[in-house]
mmCIF file of C-alpha atoms in Angstrom:
data_model
loop_
_atom_site.group_PDB
_atom_site.id
_atom_site.type_symbol
_atom_site.label_atom_id
_atom_site.label_comp_id
_atom_site.label_asym_id
_atom_site.label_seq_id
_atom_site.Cartn_x
_atom_site.Cartn_y
_atom_site.Cartn_z
ATOM 1 C CA UNK A 1128 -12.320 -38.764 -1.165
ATOM 2 C CA UNK A 1129 -10.384 -36.532 -3.854
ATOM 3 C CA UNK A 1130 -11.891 -32.915 -4.262
ATOM 4 C CA UNK A 1131 -11.130 -31.552 -7.376
ATOM 5 C CA UNK A 1132 -9.758 -27.741 -7.005
ATOM 6 C CA UNK A 1133 -11.951 -24.620 -8.558
ATOM 7 C CA UNK A 1134 -10.031 -23.612 -11.473
ATOM 8 C CA UNK A 1135 -10.756 -19.743 -10.523
ATOM 9 C CA UNK A 1136 -9.812 -19.770 -7.217
ATOM 10 C CA UNK A 1137 -5.976 -18.297 -7.979
ATOM 11 C CA UNK A 1138 -7.110 -16.479 -10.745
ATOM 12 C CA UNK A 1139 -6.136 -12.702 -11.487
ATOM 13 C CA UNK A 1140 -8.916 -9.400 -11.190
ATOM 14 C CA UNK A 1141 -9.259 -6.622 -12.980
ATOM 15 C CA UNK A 1142 -7.737 -8.217 -16.356
ATOM 16 C CA UNK A 1143 -4.082 -9.199 -14.245
ATOM 17 C CA UNK A 1144 -2.960 -12.619 -14.427
ATOM 18 C CA UNK A 1145 -2.781 -12.824 -10.743
ATOM 19 C CA UNK A 1146 -4.779 -11.184 -7.849
ATOM 20 C CA UNK A 1147 -1.618 -9.592 -6.072
ATOM 21 C CA UNK A 1148 -1.849 -5.993 -5.813
ATOM 22 C CA UNK A 1149 1.477 -3.978 -4.658
ATOM 23 C CA UNK A 1150 -0.029 -1.184 -2.196
ATOM 24 C CA UNK A 1151 1.363 2.463 -3.226
ATOM 25 C CA UNK A 1152 4.255 3.913 -1.125
ATOM 26 C CA UNK A 1153 5.644 6.723 -0.278
ATOM 27 C CA UNK A 1154 7.401 8.766 -0.615
ATOM 28 C CA UNK A 1155 8.826 7.861 -3.754
ATOM 29 C CA UNK A 1156 8.915 4.301 -2.220
ATOM 30 C CA UNK A 1157 6.756 2.297 -4.964
ATOM 31 C CA UNK A 1158 8.621 3.967 -8.106
ATOM 32 C CA UNK A 1159 8.883 2.879 -11.495
ATOM 33 C CA UNK A 1160 11.366 -0.056 -10.801
ATOM 34 C CA UNK A 1161 9.170 -1.408 -8.106
ATOM 35 C CA UNK A 1162 5.658 -1.191 -10.147
ATOM 36 C CA UNK A 1163 7.376 -2.338 -13.154
ATOM 37 C CA UNK A 1164 8.890 -5.603 -11.227
ATOM 38 C CA UNK A 1165 5.309 -6.493 -10.102
ATOM 39 C CA UNK A 1166 3.511 -5.821 -13.287
ATOM 40 C CA UNK A 1167 6.279 -8.262 -15.062
ATOM 41 C CA UNK A 1168 5.303 -11.031 -12.924
ATOM 42 C CA UNK A 1169 1.510 -10.632 -13.793
ATOM 43 C CA UNK A 1170 0.634 -8.543 -10.737
ATOM 44 C CA UNK A 1171 -0.953 -5.143 -9.932
ATOM 45 C CA UNK A 1172 1.624 -2.660 -9.034
ATOM 46 C CA UNK A 1173 0.475 0.768 -8.070
ATOM 47 C CA UNK A 1174 2.719 4.048 -8.227
ATOM 48 C CA UNK A 1175 1.881 6.638 -5.552
ATOM 49 C CA UNK A 1176 0.718 9.926 -7.235
ATOM 50 C CA UNK A 1177 2.680 12.709 -5.747
ATOM 51 C CA UNK A 1178 1.400 14.990 -3.284
ATOM 52 C CA UNK A 1179 3.410 18.219 -3.817
ATOM 53 C CA UNK A 1180 4.590 18.014 -7.478
ATOM 54 C CA UNK A 1181 2.973 19.163 -10.490
ATOM 55 C CA UNK A 1182 1.450 16.866 -12.933
ATOM 56 C CA UNK A 1183 4.147 17.044 -15.293
ATOM 57 C CA UNK A 1184 6.059 14.996 -12.444
ATOM 58 C CA UNK A 1185 3.357 12.709 -12.455
ATOM 59 C CA UNK A 1186 3.230 12.102 -16.308
ATOM 60 C CA UNK A 1187 7.269 11.565 -15.923
ATOM 61 C CA UNK A 1188 6.497 8.606 -13.326
ATOM 62 C CA UNK A 1189 3.824 7.198 -15.902
ATOM 63 C CA UNK A 1190 6.641 7.210 -18.834
ATOM 64 C CA UNK A 1191 9.512 6.199 -16.560
ATOM 65 C CA UNK A 1192 7.458 2.991 -15.817
ATOM 66 C CA UNK A 1193 6.290 2.376 -18.568
ATOM 67 C CA UNK A 1194 9.505 2.351 -20.618
ATOM 68 C CA UNK A 1195 10.150 -0.906 -18.088
ATOM 69 C CA UNK A 1196 7.256 -2.726 -18.603
ATOM 70 C CA UNK A 1197 4.815 -3.138 -21.017
ATOM 71 C CA UNK A 1198 1.827 -4.463 -18.872
ATOM 72 C CA UNK A 1199 -0.532 -2.035 -17.041
ATOM 73 C CA UNK A 1200 -0.067 -0.862 -13.791
ATOM 74 C CA UNK A 1201 -1.655 1.660 -11.575
ATOM 75 C CA UNK A 1202 -1.577 4.607 -9.683
ATOM 76 C CA UNK A 1203 -3.282 5.351 -6.196
ATOM 77 C CA UNK A 1204 -4.244 8.983 -4.918
ATOM 78 C CA UNK A 1205 -4.982 10.297 -1.421
ATOM 79 C CA UNK A 1206 -8.237 12.138 -1.642
ATOM 80 C CA UNK A 1207 -7.647 13.764 1.802
ATOM 81 C CA UNK A 1208 -4.994 16.293 -0.238
ATOM 82 C CA UNK A 1209 -5.898 18.034 -3.439
ATOM 83 C CA UNK A 1210 -6.096 15.393 -6.387
ATOM 84 C CA UNK A 1211 -8.074 16.866 -9.308
ATOM 85 C CA UNK A 1212 -5.447 17.363 -11.300
ATOM 86 C CA UNK A 1213 -3.672 14.258 -10.735
ATOM 87 C CA UNK A 1214 -6.851 12.438 -11.372
ATOM 88 C CA UNK A 1215 -6.740 14.151 -14.770
ATOM 89 C CA UNK A 1216 -3.461 13.400 -15.562
ATOM 90 C CA UNK A 1217 -3.911 10.074 -14.873
ATOM 91 C CA UNK A 1218 -7.206 9.467 -16.853
ATOM 92 C CA UNK A 1219 -5.148 11.622 -19.682
ATOM 93 C CA UNK A 1220 -2.499 9.190 -19.795
ATOM 94 C CA UNK A 1221 -5.032 6.164 -19.696
ATOM 95 C CA UNK A 1222 -3.311 3.981 -16.789
ATOM 96 C CA UNK A 1223 -4.923 0.714 -16.215
ATOM 97 C CA UNK A 1224 -6.362 1.697 -12.486
ATOM 98 C CA UNK A 1225 -6.958 4.583 -10.685
ATOM 99 C CA UNK A 1226 -6.639 3.322 -6.713
ATOM 100 C CA UNK A 1227 -8.226 5.827 -4.241
ATOM 101 C CA UNK A 1228 -8.135 6.028 -0.615
ATOM 102 C CA UNK A 1229 -8.685 7.991 2.658
ATOM 103 C CA UNK A 1230 -11.891 9.600 1.400
ATOM 104 C CA UNK A 1231 -15.212 8.840 -0.373
ATOM 105 C CA UNK A 1232 -15.146 7.682 -4.142
ATOM 106 C CA UNK A 1233 -17.851 9.955 -5.969
ATOM 107 C CA UNK A 1234 -19.954 8.687 -8.646
ATOM 108 C CA UNK A 1235 -18.680 11.452 -10.935
ATOM 109 C CA UNK A 1236 -15.013 10.377 -10.481
ATOM 110 C CA UNK A 1237 -16.010 6.840 -11.527
ATOM 111 C CA UNK A 1238 -18.036 7.781 -14.315
ATOM 112 C CA UNK A 1239 -15.305 10.060 -15.764
ATOM 113 C CA UNK A 1240 -12.950 7.248 -15.298
ATOM 114 C CA UNK A 1241 -14.760 4.594 -17.089
ATOM 115 C CA UNK A 1242 -15.343 7.019 -19.981
ATOM 116 C CA UNK A 1243 -11.166 6.943 -20.085
ATOM 117 C CA UNK A 1244 -10.994 3.560 -19.709
ATOM 118 C CA UNK A 1245 -9.816 3.075 -16.575
ATOM 119 C CA UNK A 1246 -10.623 1.250 -13.561
ATOM 120 C CA UNK A 1247 -11.505 2.363 -10.373
ATOM 121 C CA UNK A 1248 -10.424 0.908 -7.151
ATOM 122 C CA UNK A 1249 -11.499 2.637 -3.698
ATOM 123 C CA UNK A 1250 -9.896 1.650 -0.311
ATOM 124 C CA UNK A 1251 -12.572 0.567 2.295
ATOM 125 C CA UNK A 1252 -14.988 1.953 0.964
ATOM 126 C CA UNK A 1253 -18.331 0.408 1.452
ATOM 127 C CA UNK A 1254 -20.527 3.077 -0.060
ATOM 128 C CA UNK A 1255 -18.341 2.551 -3.498
ATOM 129 C CA UNK A 1256 -20.165 -0.963 -3.849
ATOM 130 C CA UNK A 1257 -23.281 1.467 -5.401
ATOM 131 C CA UNK A 1258 -21.535 3.800 -7.465
ATOM 132 C CA UNK A 1259 -20.417 0.606 -9.847
ATOM 133 C CA UNK A 1260 -16.258 0.686 -8.777
ATOM 134 C CA UNK A 1261 -14.463 -2.325 -10.223
ATOM 135 C CA UNK A 1262 -12.634 -3.779 -7.190
ATOM 136 C CA UNK A 1263 -12.814 -2.435 -3.634
ATOM 137 C CA UNK A 1264 -10.029 -3.127 -1.455
ATOM 138 C CA UNK A 1265 -10.932 -4.083 2.154
ATOM 139 C CA UNK A 1266 -7.970 -2.851 4.924
ATOM 140 C CA UNK A 1267 -7.770 -4.090 8.499
ATOM 141 C CA UNK A 1268 -5.955 -2.155 11.086
ATOM 142 C CA UNK A 1269 -3.410 -4.687 10.775
ATOM 143 C CA UNK A 1270 -2.075 -2.488 7.806
ATOM 144 C CA UNK A 1271 1.344 -0.396 8.191
ATOM 145 C CA UNK A 1272 1.236 3.013 7.516
ATOM 146 C CA UNK A 1273 -1.600 5.287 8.021
ATOM 147 C CA UNK A 1274 -5.043 3.406 8.417
ATOM 148 C CA UNK A 1275 -8.275 4.665 8.689
ATOM 149 C CA UNK A 1276 -10.164 2.045 9.691
ATOM 150 C CA UNK A 1277 -10.281 0.454 13.068
ATOM 151 C CA UNK A 1278 -11.525 -3.410 12.683
ATOM 152 C CA UNK A 1279 -9.133 -6.077 12.292
ATOM 153 C CA UNK A 1280 -8.877 -7.639 8.709
ATOM 154 C CA UNK A 1281 -10.289 -11.082 8.962
ATOM 155 C CA UNK A 1282 -13.576 -10.196 10.554
ATOM 156 C CA UNK A 1283 -14.474 -6.914 8.668
ATOM 157 C CA UNK A 1284 -13.582 -8.820 5.317
ATOM 158 C CA UNK A 1285 -16.530 -11.519 5.000
ATOM 159 C CA UNK A 1286 -18.825 -8.722 5.828
ATOM 160 C CA UNK A 1287 -18.031 -6.591 3.104
ATOM 161 C CA UNK A 1288 -18.081 -9.819 0.774
ATOM 162 C CA UNK A 1289 -21.829 -10.370 1.828
ATOM 163 C CA UNK A 1290 -22.322 -6.874 1.044
ATOM 164 C CA UNK A 1291 -20.980 -7.046 -2.498
ATOM 165 C CA UNK A 1292 -23.031 -10.205 -2.929
ATOM 166 C CA UNK A 1293 -23.641 -11.136 -6.498
ATOM 167 C CA UNK A 1294 -21.854 -7.950 -7.895
ATOM 168 C CA UNK A 1295 -18.944 -8.496 -10.045
ATOM 169 C CA UNK A 1296 -17.012 -6.220 -7.932
ATOM 170 C CA UNK A 1297 -13.910 -8.114 -6.553
ATOM 171 C CA UNK A 1298 -13.165 -7.764 -2.915
ATOM 172 C CA UNK A 1299 -8.831 -7.742 -2.425
ATOM 173 C CA UNK A 1300 -7.640 -8.035 1.279
ATOM 174 C CA UNK A 1301 -5.196 -5.883 2.825
ATOM 175 C CA UNK A 1302 -3.637 -5.756 6.331
ATOM 176 C CA UNK A 1303 -0.658 -7.854 7.856
ATOM 177 C CA UNK A 1304 -0.528 -10.141 4.868
ATOM 178 C CA UNK A 1305 3.134 -10.955 3.761
ATOM 179 C CA UNK A 1306 3.058 -14.751 2.910
ATOM 180 C CA UNK A 1307 1.144 -17.627 1.243
ATOM 181 C CA UNK A 1308 -0.666 -18.283 4.542
ATOM 182 C CA UNK A 1309 -2.348 -15.110 4.469
ATOM 183 C CA UNK A 1310 -3.296 -15.259 0.870
ATOM 184 C CA UNK A 1311 -5.308 -18.563 1.042
ATOM 185 C CA UNK A 1312 -6.665 -17.500 4.256
ATOM 186 C CA UNK A 1313 -7.903 -14.208 2.722
ATOM 187 C CA UNK A 1314 -9.246 -16.595 -0.266
ATOM 188 C CA UNK A 1315 -11.139 -18.618 2.351
ATOM 189 C CA UNK A 1316 -13.135 -15.537 3.483
ATOM 190 C CA UNK A 1317 -14.206 -14.750 0.412
ATOM 191 C CA UNK A 1318 -11.634 -12.058 -1.282
ATOM 192 C CA UNK A 1319 -10.359 -12.553 -5.106
ATOM 193 C CA UNK A 1320 -6.957 -11.102 -3.987
ATOM 194 C CA UNK A 1321 -4.809 -9.633 -1.344
ATOM 195 C CA UNK A 1322 -2.859 -5.984 -1.460
ATOM 196 C CA UNK A 1323 0.404 -5.999 0.263
ATOM 197 C CA UNK A 1324 2.678 -2.984 0.885
ATOM 198 C CA UNK A 1325 4.918 -4.130 3.858
ATOM 199 C CA UNK A 1326 6.074 -6.788 2.090
ATOM 200 C CA UNK A 1327 6.844 -5.198 -0.970
ATOM 201 C CA UNK A 1328 8.522 -2.111 0.798
ATOM 202 C CA UNK A 1329 11.294 -4.840 1.928
ATOM 203 C CA UNK A 1330 12.252 -5.964 -1.587
ATOM 204 C CA UNK A 1331 14.951 -5.008 -3.871
ATOM 205 C CA UNK A 1332 13.219 -2.828 -6.483
ATOM 206 C CA UNK A 1333 11.430 -0.962 -3.228
ATOM 207 C CA UNK A 1334 13.117 2.765 -3.127
ATOM 208 C CA UNK A 1335 13.067 2.637 0.756
ATOM 209 C CA UNK A 1336 15.734 3.262 2.113
ATOM 210 C CA UNK A 1337 18.448 0.470 3.138
ATOM 211 C CA UNK A 1338 18.605 0.823 6.786
ATOM 212 C CA UNK A 1339 14.904 1.005 6.242
ATOM 213 C CA UNK A 1340 14.593 -2.294 5.127
ATOM 214 C CA UNK A 1341 17.235 -3.444 7.640
ATOM 215 C CA UNK A 1342 14.907 -2.444 10.221
ATOM 216 C CA UNK A 1343 12.079 -4.553 8.797
ATOM 217 C CA UNK A 1344 14.231 -7.785 9.048
ATOM 218 C CA UNK A 1345 15.503 -6.652 12.234
ATOM 219 C CA UNK A 1346 12.284 -5.918 14.243
ATOM 220 C CA UNK A 1347 9.231 -7.668 14.426
ATOM 221 C CA UNK A 1348 6.810 -5.334 16.481
ATOM 222 C CA UNK A 1349 4.306 -2.811 15.081
ATOM 223 C CA UNK A 1350 2.268 -0.347 17.399
ATOM 224 C CA UNK A 1351 -0.798 1.896 16.137
ATOM 225 C CA UNK A 1352 -0.274 5.426 17.113
ATOM 226 C CA UNK A 1353 -0.051 9.129 15.669
ATOM 227 C CA UNK A 1354 2.798 10.888 16.797
ATOM 228 C CA UNK A 1355 3.993 11.170 13.379
ATOM 229 C CA UNK A 1356 3.032 14.065 10.695
ATOM 230 C CA UNK A 1357 0.462 15.603 13.458
ATOM 231 C CA UNK A 1358 0.954 19.206 11.532
ATOM 232 C CA UNK A 1359 0.674 18.058 8.273
ATOM 233 C CA UNK A 1360 -2.168 15.545 8.582
ATOM 234 C CA UNK A 1361 -3.777 15.678 11.712
ATOM 235 C CA UNK A 1362 -6.305 12.921 12.779
ATOM 236 C CA UNK A 1363 -4.249 10.290 10.421
ATOM 237 C CA UNK A 1364 -2.981 7.754 12.601
ATOM 238 C CA UNK A 1365 -0.637 5.286 11.447
ATOM 239 C CA UNK A 1366 0.987 1.705 11.963
ATOM 240 C CA UNK A 1367 5.001 1.771 12.840
ATOM 241 C CA UNK A 1368 7.922 -0.211 13.550
ATOM 242 C CA UNK A 1369 8.710 -0.243 17.458
ATOM 243 C CA UNK A 1370 12.372 0.954 16.759
ATOM 244 C CA UNK A 1371 14.016 2.589 20.141
ATOM 245 C CA UNK A 1372 13.072 6.155 18.738
ATOM 246 C CA UNK A 1373 9.755 5.501 18.652
ATOM 247 C CA UNK A 1374 9.621 3.485 22.058
ATOM 248 C CA UNK A 1375 11.182 6.499 23.546
ATOM 249 C CA UNK A 1376 8.818 9.009 22.156
ATOM 250 C CA UNK A 1377 5.711 6.975 22.165
ATOM 251 C CA UNK A 1378 3.835 9.108 24.690
ATOM 252 C CA UNK A 1379 4.419 12.620 23.039
ATOM 253 C CA UNK A 1380 2.152 14.973 24.581
ATOM 254 C CA UNK A 1381 -0.981 15.561 22.210
ATOM 255 C CA UNK A 1382 0.009 19.328 21.684
ATOM 256 C CA UNK A 1383 3.377 18.566 20.100
ATOM 257 C CA UNK A 1384 3.997 17.873 16.857
ATOM 258 C CA UNK A 1385 6.665 18.246 14.174
ATOM 259 C CA UNK A 1386 6.276 21.848 13.073
ATOM 260 C CA UNK A 1387 8.816 23.344 15.879
ATOM 261 C CA UNK A 1388 10.771 20.369 16.086
ATOM 262 C CA UNK A 1389 14.383 20.397 14.722
ATOM 263 C CA UNK A 1390 15.500 18.843 11.086
ATOM 264 C CA UNK A 1391 17.035 15.851 11.712
ATOM 265 C CA UNK A 1392 17.709 15.129 7.910
ATOM 266 C CA UNK A 1393 16.938 15.988 4.120
ATOM 267 C CA UNK A 1394 15.281 13.262 1.295
ATOM 268 C CA UNK A 1395 14.309 13.982 -2.306
ATOM 269 C CA UNK A 1396 10.684 13.923 -2.761
ATOM 270 C CA UNK A 1397 9.318 14.107 -6.089
ATOM 271 C CA UNK A 1398 12.504 15.719 -7.590
ATOM 272 C CA UNK A 1399 12.784 18.626 -4.904
ATOM 273 C CA UNK A 1400 14.896 18.192 -1.633
ATOM 274 C CA UNK A 1401 12.869 18.779 1.554
ATOM 275 C CA UNK A 1402 14.000 19.043 4.989
ATOM 276 C CA UNK A 1403 12.613 16.135 7.471
ATOM 277 C CA UNK A 1404 11.732 17.182 11.083
ATOM 278 C CA UNK A 1405 11.642 15.052 14.416
ATOM 279 C CA UNK A 1406 8.306 13.172 14.171
ATOM 280 C CA UNK A 1407 7.620 14.335 10.523
ATOM 281 C CA UNK A 1408 5.609 11.740 8.859
ATOM 282 C CA UNK A 1409 8.023 11.289 5.888
ATOM 283 C CA UNK A 1410 9.559 7.521 5.554
ATOM 284 C CA UNK A 1411 12.970 7.442 4.557
ATOM 285 C CA UNK A 1412 13.923 6.709 1.262
ATOM 286 C CA UNK A 1413 17.238 5.864 -0.799
ATOM 287 C CA UNK A 1414 18.088 9.636 -0.916
ATOM 288 C CA UNK A 1415 17.167 10.266 2.588
ATOM 289 C CA UNK A 1416 20.264 11.721 4.656
ATOM 290 C CA UNK A 1417 20.706 12.514 8.261
ATOM 291 C CA UNK A 1418 19.336 10.707 11.608
ATOM 292 C CA UNK A 1419 17.426 7.963 9.633
ATOM 293 C CA UNK A 1420 16.907 5.667 12.816
ATOM 294 C CA UNK A 1421 15.244 8.560 14.283
ATOM 295 C CA UNK A 1422 12.651 8.691 11.624
ATOM 296 C CA UNK A 1423 9.079 6.809 10.884
ATOM 297 C CA UNK A 1424 9.222 3.506 9.582
ATOM 298 C CA UNK A 1425 5.838 2.496 8.488
ATOM 299 C CA UNK A 1426 5.127 -1.394 8.861
ATOM 300 C CA UNK A 1427 2.170 -3.739 8.885
ATOM 301 C CA UNK A 1428 1.630 -6.497 11.487
ATOM 302 C CA UNK A 1429 2.916 -9.297 9.438
ATOM 303 C CA UNK A 1430 6.501 -7.747 9.515
ATOM 304 C CA UNK A 1431 7.711 -10.268 11.769
ATOM 305 C CA UNK A 1432 7.060 -13.137 9.183
ATOM 306 C CA UNK A 1433 9.770 -10.924 6.874
ATOM 307 C CA UNK A 1434 13.139 -12.529 6.997
ATOM 308 C CA UNK A 1435 14.820 -11.535 3.808
ATOM 309 C CA UNK A 1436 14.859 -8.719 0.874
ATOM 310 C CA UNK A 1437 13.824 -10.666 -2.035
ATOM 311 C CA UNK A 1438 13.148 -9.092 -5.612
ATOM 312 C CA UNK A 1439 9.162 -8.366 -6.173
ATOM 313 C CA UNK A 1440 8.865 -10.851 -8.741
ATOM 314 C CA UNK A 1441 9.718 -13.745 -6.291
ATOM 315 C CA UNK A 1442 7.487 -12.255 -3.657
ATOM 316 C CA UNK A 1443 4.881 -12.685 -6.367
ATOM 317 C CA UNK A 1444 6.296 -16.148 -7.362
ATOM 318 C CA UNK A 1445 6.002 -17.373 -3.730
ATOM 319 C CA UNK A 1446 2.387 -15.957 -2.821
ATOM 320 C CA UNK A 1447 1.042 -17.642 -6.050
ATOM 321 C CA UNK A 1448 2.848 -21.025 -5.748
ATOM 322 C CA UNK A 1449 2.957 -21.236 -2.256
ATOM 323 C CA UNK A 1450 -0.784 -20.858 -1.973
ATOM 324 C CA UNK A 1451 -1.429 -23.388 -4.623
ATOM 325 C CA UNK A 1452 0.727 -25.914 -2.740
ATOM 326 C CA UNK A 1453 -1.013 -24.947 0.597
ATOM 327 C CA UNK A 1454 -4.421 -25.203 -1.030
ATOM 328 C CA UNK A 1455 -3.509 -28.358 -2.562
ATOM 329 C CA UNK A 1456 -2.028 -30.143 0.458
ATOM 330 C CA UNK A 1457 -4.852 -28.929 2.820
ATOM 331 C CA UNK A 1458 -8.034 -29.089 1.056
ATOM 332 C CA UNK A 1459 -6.601 -31.569 -2.384
ATOM 333 C CA UNK A 1460 -7.759 -34.742 -0.029
ATOM 334 C CA UNK A 1461 -10.599 -34.909 2.379
#
C-alpha cells in the first residue's frame, strides 16, 4: 500500500525554510561567515554573544552578518554570565531569534523580546513552556561543549514533546545529531527540527582552528568531563574529544584548575588578544597560536560520523535531501 508523506514533515520552523539550527559556538567559532552561510541556505544560524566584550562588539557582529546575508538569524546568550546589556543590544537590533541557555528563561525576558519582535528559544527549559516561548531546544548528554543535562536525547525528547502537547511550540532536538539519519530519528520522536553544533563546527566557514577541525576527522570518541575551565566556570561539565592530551590528564584532581597553570597559547577573542592557560575552557579558533593540541576540543558523540569538512550550505542540503530520501525509502511504501 502506498502511503502519502505528510507535506509538513520537513517544513521549517520559526519562519525559516528548514528545521535546521546551527548551534552557537564559541569563542568566535560561529562567526558571521558561518551564520550567514546557514541562513542563506534556509536554516537558522546562531551567533554566540561575546562574553567579555562591550555591546558595540556584539553590534559589529550583527552588522557584519547582515552584510553577508539578507536572511534572518539569531544569537545565543549564556544566562550564567552577565547578560542584560547583551540582551538589550540584541533587542535594539531586532535580531530575529534570541536563543538562551544555561539558566532559566524568565517571563519578563520573553515579554520584552516579543515586544521588540524577537523570538525566544531557550534550551533545556521545561518550565519555559508556560512562559510562551517560541520554541524549545532539548539537548541530550551526547552534545558537545558544555552540557547541563544528564539524560540521553532520545529518551528525553518524546517526554518534552508530550509536555508541550498541543501548544504551538516547536521542539528542536540537539545532541549527537550530525546527519540525515539523526534528523529523521528526531522527527519520528516528535521534534520539528534539529540543532547541530559539532557538524557545523567541522565546516569550511567555521572559525575553528584548522588543527581542531582536523582532529574532529581524526578522532571518533568523546568523553564527558569537567577538567577544563573549572576556575572561570565551575560546575559546568563538558563533552570533549579524546585527544592524547585529554587522555593523559583526564584524571586531574578536583582541586586543580587552570588558574595556576602555564600559558600554552594566545587567541584573539571578541577583538582582544587573550592568554590561554593549560586546562582553560577556551577552544582554539583561527587566530590561536601555541600548543593547539593541548587545548580543549569540544565535540559531540556524533563526531565519529563526520568524515570531511564541508561548506555549511552543503551540510544543510545533505540533511534535508537525505532526510527526504530516507523517509521516502523507509516509509513511502508499506
